[in-house]
C-alpha cells in the first residue's frame, strides 16, 4: 500500500492503515528519539507518543505534502517536550557560554577530533539545550539539510543556521571541558 493511500484510509477512519506507516518510520523515529533523549527506554516512550500524536492529528495533515517531515516534526517536538518536562536538559548559559569558545569557524571534523571516543561526543550532544540538540541531531545524525530541518521544526532556515553554529561552538566548549576533566583524572 502506498503511503498516501494509507494516510487517506486513516483519515477515512481505517485504524489498521496506520500500521504500515508506523512500520515504515519506526526505526528512524526511534533513532531520532534515542539521540535526543539519550535513553532507550525514554526514546521508545517518546517515539510511541509521537506516533500517537501523529495518528490523533492525521485529520489536519495534507496528504499532498510529504509525510516524513510532518512526522519528524511531531517526534522532534515530543522529544523537546519530554526533555523540558523531565528537566533532563542542562541549563547552559546560551550566549555567555558561547562567547568563551575559541575558533568558532571549525567544522564537524574538528569537533570529532576533540573527542577521544564517540561516548564523549554523545555526552556533549546530550548536554546541549534542546533547541541546539535538535539541530545537531537532525543535521549530523539524520543527515538532513537546512531546508528539511526547517520543515521538521517549523523554524526559519536562517535560525537553523544560527542554532547549528552556536551548537557547534557549545559542543567545542563541552568537548574541551571533557578533555580537561579526563586529563586531570588520568
CSV table of C-alpha atoms in Angstrom, one decimal, residues 92-106 111 114 165-177:
chain,number,residue,atom,x,y,z
A,92,UNK,CA,23.7,26.2,29.9
A,93,UNK,CA,24.0,29.9,29.7
A,94,UNK,CA,23.5,30.4,26.0
A,95,UNK,CA,25.3,33.4,24.6
A,96,UNK,CA,27.6,33.9,27.6
A,97,UNK,CA,28.9,30.4,27.4
A,98,UNK,CA,29.3,30.6,23.6
A,99,UNK,CA,31.4,33.7,23.8
A,100,UNK,CA,34.1,31.7,25.7
A,101,UNK,CA,34.7,29.4,22.8
A,102,UNK,CA,37.7,29.9,20.6
A,103,UNK,CA,37.9,29.3,16.8
A,104,UNK,CA,34.2,29.4,16.0
A,105,UNK,CA,34.8,28.5,12.4
A,106,UNK,CA,35.9,24.9,13.0
A,111,UNK,CA,34.6,18.6,16.8
A,114,UNK,CA,38.5,17.0,20.1
A,165,UNK,CA,26.6,27.5,14.5
A,166,UNK,CA,26.0,28.1,18.2
A,167,UNK,CA,25.6,24.4,18.9
A,168,UNK,CA,29.0,23.7,17.3
A,169,UNK,CA,30.6,26.4,19.5
A,170,UNK,CA,29.0,25.0,22.6
A,171,UNK,CA,29.9,21.4,21.6
A,172,UNK,CA,33.5,22.6,21.2
A,173,UNK,CA,33.5,24.0,24.7
A,174,UNK,CA,31.9,21.0,26.2
A,175,UNK,CA,34.3,18.6,24.5
A,176,UNK,CA,37.2,20.7,25.5
A,177,UNK,CA,36.0,20.7,29.1
